[in-house]
Amino acid sequence: MEAPTKRSRMRRLRGWISSRFARFPGAPAHPPEVRSNSRRSGGWFSFRLSDKSKGGHHRTFRGAPDFYRLAVESLNEYALITMDKTRVISSWSGPAARMFGYTEAEIIGQNVTMLFTPEDIAKGIDKQEFVEALKKGRQDDERWHVCKDGRRLWCYGLSFPLKDESGDVRGFVKLIRDDTIRKNKDELLRDNEERLRLAGDSTGLGTWDYDVAKQTLTLSKRAVELFDLGNEAKSVGLEQFLQVVDPEDRPTVVEKLEHCLAIDSRCYEDMEFRIPMRSGDIRWVLTKAAAFVDGPGRQQAQPDRLIGTVIDVTERRRKRIEALDVKQELETKVKDRTSQLMDANKELETFAYSASHDLRAPLRKIAAFSHAVIKSAEGKLNAEEQGYLATIREAAGKMQGLIDDQLRLAQVTRKPMAIADCDLSKIARAAIDELQKSEPERRVEIVIAGDARARGDCELLAIALGNLFANAWKFTGKHPTARIEFGVTTIGNDPVYFVRDDGAGFDMQFAHKLFGTFQRLHPEEEFPGTGVGLGLVERIIHRHNGRVWAKGGVEKGATFFFTLNTEA
């Protein structure tokens, strides 16, 4: 016999597959039974079964014509099993051997029941499946099957009767596909969906899934409630969904959806909009959407789906509006109070400036005339009378000093800040030089850290350092020798500047009074002064967004620390 050509073999192969695998999922509908049409063309199944009916031994696919055997063996995803009318296996494909673990020698001649679970056998499903196949011409099923090693596979199966030329049933064919991985994934997906549903129920979160091709949204029960779509709705069209959105918010929602559906979109969009409720109330919802592309070409393709969540934010929105109202009210009050405070400060500054200038003239006169009386009555006044006049002059001078200090305080408060890089070491050295010139006979060790720099108003910082060094100079004056130090340390990563002395010090329980204006911790007879210097220091440091504090002990000296936090 002449060997068939390649083209005729392919044509016969297609015909064989079409007839044997008719109505398998995805295949076109064909008659349910499988028949042998020609002995010459193969009559393959009838050949196998008729061979046994003549007393021969069971044969496998190896005896089939090559192109039939190759066709069966190439169905890697499907196990193909043939059996006689008593369901005794007569043929066993290679994929079947790989799927269940039985070799041909082990399985041929065994009943197909051995592939069923004990539970199904007890229910008679191993027999009922083939009874249904005879009635209907085919039987689809999904169930567990058992492997040689005891493993269970979740399989899709298709069983149908095998008939000969006369229409008599000679046996059965069963196709099996292992769907265990798919089932596991489906179960995992269902578990995740259930967890998400439970999470949504406990947190008030709804979920939705928009199918771009169908233009429909599939919604969870909570999402249906939040969008006020009615209890029965589970899937709605896009247009129907947009109708429940407030008309004023609808264009924004459409715009954001279109942005998410753009090609190559990596959309993670937040949308907050209103839902006019059928009850007449307004509900604010926040929905988050993410775009997904199914299948190949994910990088440059239009999304197939939008998956999102929705939550009720009405109460949060209400609180936000209330907070904004309160904030606006507070801002208005602060603005009004600030304006009132500025007016009061201006009036106070005007009064202080006027009072200080108006007081200076009579004080100068008191000092001048008392001095004139002393001069003109020289030798005529006794010691007590001269003491009276001296006290008058001293009080006038003290009052003049207080007025000058008050003016300096006002000037420091009003002076505009001129921020620049300041060499604090140089400023400290200049302040010490002035003090040493005033009392060159004093023995004071001076230590000044090199290259201490900061940003600030250099003129104001010079006043602050000048007062700190004057304070240290004054309170070390009772000691025969003294030490005054200016340095820099750190707290965390921030520089901290300090002025330290070994003088009279102070009691730490009164430290809170140090920087009060006109406050004094020592008698004026012992350490003269107006009590303004440290108050001046505090105001200057505060204007530099810093802080100042002190540590010390009685006759153990004092250390004044300060920080500066002036933006560049």
Short mmCIF file of N, CA, C and O in Angstrom, two decimals, residues 415-494:
data_model
loop_
_atom_site.label_atom_id
_atom_site.label_comp_id
_atom_site.label_asym_id
_atom_site.label_seq_id
_atom_site.Cartn_x
_atom_site.Cartn_y
_atom_site.Cartn_z
N LYS A 415 13.56 97.19 66.61
CA LYS A 415 14.59 97.22 65.57
C LYS A 415 14.36 96.11 64.54
O LYS A 415 14.22 94.94 64.89
N PRO A 416 14.34 96.43 63.24
CA PRO A 416 14.21 95.39 62.20
C PRO A 416 15.44 94.48 62.22
O PRO A 416 16.57 94.92 62.46
N MET A 417 15.21 93.20 61.97
CA MET A 417 16.30 92.22 61.97
C MET A 417 17.05 92.28 60.65
O MET A 417 16.44 92.29 59.58
N ALA A 418 18.36 92.28 60.74
CA ALA A 418 19.23 92.23 59.55
C ALA A 418 20.07 90.96 59.67
O ALA A 418 21.14 90.97 60.28
N ILE A 419 19.58 89.86 59.11
CA ILE A 419 20.24 88.56 59.29
C ILE A 419 21.48 88.47 58.41
O ILE A 419 21.45 88.79 57.22
N ALA A 420 22.57 88.02 59.03
CA ALA A 420 23.85 87.86 58.31
C ALA A 420 24.68 86.83 59.06
O ALA A 420 24.32 86.37 60.15
N ASP A 421 25.82 86.45 58.47
CA ASP A 421 26.77 85.57 59.15
C ASP A 421 27.53 86.40 60.19
O ASP A 421 28.14 87.42 59.84
N CYS A 422 27.51 85.96 61.43
CA CYS A 422 28.13 86.72 62.52
C CYS A 422 29.28 85.92 63.13
O CYS A 422 29.12 84.73 63.43
N ASP A 423 30.39 86.59 63.34
CA ASP A 423 31.56 85.99 64.00
C ASP A 423 31.41 86.26 65.49
O ASP A 423 31.80 87.32 66.00
N LEU A 424 30.83 85.31 66.22
CA LEU A 424 30.58 85.52 67.65
C LEU A 424 31.87 85.59 68.45
O LEU A 424 31.92 86.27 69.48
N SER A 425 32.90 84.88 68.00
CA SER A 425 34.20 84.95 68.70
C SER A 425 34.75 86.38 68.66
O SER A 425 35.24 86.90 69.67
N LYS A 426 34.65 87.00 67.51
CA LYS A 426 35.14 88.38 67.36
C LYS A 426 34.30 89.34 68.20
O LYS A 426 34.85 90.24 68.85
N ILE A 427 32.98 89.15 68.21
CA ILE A 427 32.10 90.00 69.00
C ILE A 427 32.42 89.85 70.49
O ILE A 427 32.48 90.84 71.24
N ALA A 428 32.64 88.61 70.94
CA ALA A 428 32.96 88.37 72.35
C ALA A 428 34.28 89.03 72.74
O ALA A 428 34.40 89.64 73.82
N ARG A 429 35.26 88.93 71.85
CA ARG A 429 36.56 89.53 72.17
C ARG A 429 36.46 91.06 72.28
O ARG A 429 37.07 91.67 73.18
N ALA A 430 35.65 91.69 71.42
CA ALA A 430 35.47 93.13 71.47
C ALA A 430 34.79 93.54 72.78
O ALA A 430 35.16 94.56 73.40
N ALA A 431 33.79 92.76 73.24
CA ALA A 431 33.11 93.08 74.49
C ALA A 431 34.06 92.98 75.67
O ALA A 431 34.06 93.83 76.58
N ILE A 432 34.91 91.95 75.71
CA ILE A 432 35.87 91.77 76.80
C ILE A 432 36.92 92.89 76.79
O ILE A 432 37.33 93.40 77.86
N ASP A 433 37.34 93.29 75.61
CA ASP A 433 38.34 94.38 75.52
C ASP A 433 37.82 95.65 76.17
O ASP A 433 38.56 96.35 76.89
N GLU A 434 36.53 95.97 75.96
CA GLU A 434 35.95 97.17 76.55
C GLU A 434 35.93 97.06 78.08
O GLU A 434 36.23 98.04 78.79
N LEU A 435 35.59 95.89 78.58
CA LEU A 435 35.55 95.71 80.03
C LEU A 435 36.94 95.80 80.64
O LEU A 435 37.13 96.37 81.74
N GLN A 436 37.93 95.22 79.98
CA GLN A 436 39.30 95.28 80.51
C GLN A 436 39.85 96.70 80.51
O GLN A 436 40.61 97.08 81.41
N LYS A 437 39.44 97.49 79.53
CA LYS A 437 39.88 98.90 79.49
C LYS A 437 39.30 99.69 80.65
O LYS A 437 39.94 100.61 81.18
N SER A 438 38.08 99.32 81.07
CA SER A 438 37.45 100.05 82.17
C SER A 438 38.08 99.72 83.51
O SER A 438 38.08 100.55 84.43
N GLU A 439 38.61 98.51 83.67
CA GLU A 439 39.27 98.13 84.92
C GLU A 439 40.52 97.31 84.58
O GLU A 439 40.57 96.09 84.75
N PRO A 440 41.56 97.97 84.12
CA PRO A 440 42.76 97.26 83.67
C PRO A 440 43.50 96.57 84.83
O PRO A 440 44.29 95.66 84.60
N GLU A 441 43.23 97.00 86.07
CA GLU A 441 43.95 96.43 87.20
C GLU A 441 43.44 95.04 87.59
O GLU A 441 44.12 94.32 88.34
N ARG A 442 42.29 94.64 87.10
CA ARG A 442 41.73 93.35 87.50
C ARG A 442 42.48 92.18 86.84
O ARG A 442 42.92 92.28 85.69
N ARG A 443 42.56 91.09 87.62
CA ARG A 443 43.23 89.88 87.13
C ARG A 443 42.14 88.85 86.75
O ARG A 443 41.61 88.15 87.60
N VAL A 444 41.82 88.82 85.46
CA VAL A 444 40.75 87.94 84.96
C VAL A 444 41.30 87.11 83.79
O VAL A 444 41.83 87.68 82.83
N GLU A 445 41.17 85.80 83.89
CA GLU A 445 41.55 84.91 82.79
C GLU A 445 40.38 84.84 81.80
O GLU A 445 39.25 84.52 82.17
N ILE A 446 40.67 85.14 80.57
CA ILE A 446 39.64 85.16 79.53
C ILE A 446 39.90 84.00 78.56
O ILE A 446 41.01 83.83 78.05
N VAL A 447 38.85 83.19 78.31
CA VAL A 447 38.92 82.08 77.36
C VAL A 447 37.79 82.26 76.34
O VAL A 447 36.61 82.29 76.71
N ILE A 448 38.16 82.42 75.07
CA ILE A 448 37.17 82.62 74.01
C ILE A 448 37.38 81.56 72.94
O ILE A 448 38.49 81.44 72.39
N ALA A 449 36.35 80.78 72.65
CA ALA A 449 36.43 79.74 71.61
C ALA A 449 36.67 80.38 70.25
O ALA A 449 36.10 81.43 69.93
N GLY A 450 37.53 79.75 69.47
CA GLY A 450 37.83 80.27 68.15
C GLY A 450 36.77 79.89 67.11
O GLY A 450 36.19 78.81 67.16
N ASP A 451 36.50 80.78 66.20
CA ASP A 451 35.62 80.53 65.06
C ASP A 451 34.22 80.06 65.47
O ASP A 451 33.67 79.13 64.90
N ALA A 452 33.66 80.72 66.49
CA ALA A 452 32.26 80.47 66.83
C ALA A 452 31.41 81.39 65.96
O ALA A 452 31.46 82.61 66.10
N ARG A 453 30.61 80.80 65.08
CA ARG A 453 29.84 81.59 64.12
C ARG A 453 28.36 81.21 64.20
O ARG A 453 28.00 80.12 64.63
N ALA A 454 27.54 82.16 63.77
CA ALA A 454 26.08 81.92 63.73
C ALA A 454 25.45 82.93 62.80
O ALA A 454 26.06 83.95 62.45
N ARG A 455 24.22 82.61 62.38
CA ARG A 455 23.47 83.57 61.57
C ARG A 455 22.50 84.32 62.48
O ARG A 455 21.79 83.72 63.30
N GLY A 456 22.48 85.62 62.30
CA GLY A 456 21.59 86.44 63.12
C GLY A 456 21.84 87.91 62.83
O GLY A 456 22.58 88.28 61.91
N ASP A 457 21.21 88.74 63.65
CA ASP A 457 21.44 90.18 63.57
C ASP A 457 22.68 90.47 64.41
O ASP A 457 22.66 90.40 65.64
N CYS A 458 23.77 90.80 63.75
CA CYS A 458 25.06 90.94 64.43
C CYS A 458 25.03 92.06 65.48
O CYS A 458 25.66 91.93 66.54
N GLU A 459 24.31 93.14 65.20
CA GLU A 459 24.24 94.26 66.16
C GLU A 459 23.52 93.83 67.43
O GLU A 459 23.98 94.10 68.55
N LEU A 460 22.39 93.14 67.27
CA LEU A 460 21.65 92.68 68.45
C LEU A 460 22.44 91.62 69.21
O LEU A 460 22.44 91.60 70.45
N LEU A 461 23.10 90.72 68.50
CA LEU A 461 23.90 89.69 69.18
C LEU A 461 25.07 90.30 69.94
O LEU A 461 25.47 89.80 70.99
N ALA A 462 25.61 91.40 69.42
CA ALA A 462 26.67 92.11 70.13
C ALA A 462 26.15 92.69 71.44
O ALA A 462 26.83 92.66 72.48
N ILE A 463 24.90 93.22 71.42
CA ILE A 463 24.30 93.75 72.66
C ILE A 463 24.10 92.62 73.66
O ILE A 463 24.38 92.77 74.85
N ALA A 464 23.57 91.44 73.17
CA ALA A 464 23.33 90.32 74.07
C ALA A 464 24.62 89.81 74.69
O ALA A 464 24.70 89.63 75.92
N LEU A 465 25.66 89.59 73.86
CA LEU A 465 26.93 89.12 74.40
C LEU A 465 27.57 90.15 75.31
O LEU A 465 28.16 89.81 76.34
N GLY A 466 27.43 91.43 74.95
CA GLY A 466 27.97 92.50 75.80
C GLY A 466 27.35 92.47 77.18
O GLY A 466 28.05 92.63 78.20
N ASN A 467 26.03 92.27 77.29
CA ASN A 467 25.37 92.20 78.59
C ASN A 467 25.77 90.95 79.36
O ASN A 467 25.92 90.99 80.59
N LEU A 468 25.92 89.80 78.65
CA LEU A 468 26.33 88.59 79.35
C LEU A 468 27.74 88.71 79.92
O LEU A 468 28.01 88.29 81.05
N PHE A 469 28.66 89.30 79.14
CA PHE A 469 30.03 89.48 79.63
C PHE A 469 30.06 90.54 80.73
O PHE A 469 30.80 90.39 81.73
N ALA A 470 29.26 91.61 80.61
CA ALA A 470 29.20 92.63 81.67
C ALA A 470 28.68 92.02 82.96
O ALA A 470 29.14 92.35 84.07
N ASN A 471 27.71 91.11 82.84
CA ASN A 471 27.16 90.43 84.00
C ASN A 471 28.23 89.56 84.67
O ASN A 471 28.41 89.57 85.90
N ALA A 472 28.98 88.80 83.84
CA ALA A 472 30.05 87.96 84.38
C ALA A 472 31.15 88.82 85.01
O ALA A 472 31.71 88.48 86.07
N TRP A 473 31.49 89.92 84.39
CA TRP A 473 32.54 90.82 84.89
C TRP A 473 32.13 91.40 86.25
O TRP A 473 32.94 91.47 87.18
N LYS A 474 30.84 91.80 86.35
CA LYS A 474 30.36 92.41 87.59
C LYS A 474 30.36 91.40 88.74
O LYS A 474 30.81 91.72 89.85
N PHE A 475 29.85 90.18 88.49
CA PHE A 475 29.68 89.23 89.59
C PHE A 475 30.95 88.45 89.92
O PHE A 475 30.93 87.62 90.84
N THR A 476 32.04 88.71 89.20
CA THR A 476 33.35 88.17 89.61
C THR A 476 34.20 89.26 90.25
O THR A 476 35.36 89.01 90.61
N GLY A 477 33.63 90.47 90.41
CA GLY A 477 34.40 91.61 90.91
C GLY A 477 34.84 91.49 92.34
O GLY A 477 35.80 92.16 92.76
N LYS A 478 34.17 90.67 93.17
CA LYS A 478 34.54 90.53 94.57
C LYS A 478 35.67 89.52 94.78
O LYS A 478 36.16 89.37 95.89
N HIS A 479 36.05 88.81 93.71
CA HIS A 479 37.10 87.80 93.81
C HIS A 479 38.43 88.40 93.35
O HIS A 479 38.46 89.17 92.38
N PRO A 480 39.54 88.04 94.01
CA PRO A 480 40.84 88.59 93.59
C PRO A 480 41.24 88.15 92.18
O PRO A 480 41.90 88.91 91.46
N THR A 481 40.90 86.95 91.85
CA THR A 481 41.14 86.46 90.48
C THR A 481 39.83 85.86 89.96
O THR A 481 38.96 85.45 90.74
N ALA A 482 39.72 85.83 88.64
CA ALA A 482 38.47 85.32 88.06
C ALA A 482 38.76 84.67 86.71
O ALA A 482 39.82 84.88 86.10
N ARG A 483 37.79 83.92 86.26
CA ARG A 483 37.87 83.27 84.94
C ARG A 483 36.52 83.43 84.24
O ARG A 483 35.48 83.08 84.78
N ILE A 484 36.57 83.94 83.02
CA ILE A 484 35.37 84.12 82.19
C ILE A 484 35.61 83.40 80.86
O ILE A 484 36.65 83.62 80.21
N GLU A 485 34.64 82.58 80.47
CA GLU A 485 34.82 81.76 79.27
C GLU A 485 33.62 81.90 78.33
O GLU A 485 32.47 81.94 78.77
N PHE A 486 33.91 81.97 77.04
CA PHE A 486 32.87 81.91 76.00
C PHE A 486 33.17 80.68 75.14
O PHE A 486 34.29 80.50 74.66
N GLY A 487 32.15 79.81 74.95
CA GLY A 487 32.39 78.59 74.17
C GLY A 487 31.13 78.10 73.48
O GLY A 487 30.06 78.72 73.54
N VAL A 488 31.29 76.96 72.80
CA VAL A 488 30.19 76.33 72.05
C VAL A 488 30.16 74.85 72.38
O VAL A 488 31.21 74.19 72.39
N THR A 489 28.98 74.34 72.68
CA THR A 489 28.78 72.90 72.85
C THR A 489 27.60 72.49 71.96
O THR A 489 27.14 73.28 71.15
N THR A 490 27.14 71.28 72.09
CA THR A 490 26.00 70.83 71.27
C THR A 490 25.00 70.09 72.15
O THR A 490 25.36 69.43 73.11
N ILE A 491 23.74 70.23 71.77
CA ILE A 491 22.65 69.40 72.32
C ILE A 491 21.98 68.76 71.12
O ILE A 491 21.35 69.43 70.31
N GLY A 492 22.13 67.43 71.01
CA GLY A 492 21.71 66.76 69.78
C GLY A 492 22.65 67.17 68.66
O GLY A 492 23.86 67.01 68.76
N ASN A 493 22.09 67.76 67.61
CA ASN A 493 22.90 68.26 66.51
C ASN A 493 22.95 69.79 66.48
O ASN A 493 23.50 70.37 65.55
N ASP A 494 22.37 70.44 67.49
CA ASP A 494 22.26 71.90 67.49
C ASP A 494 23.36 72.52 68.34
O ASP A 494 23.63 72.06 69.46
#
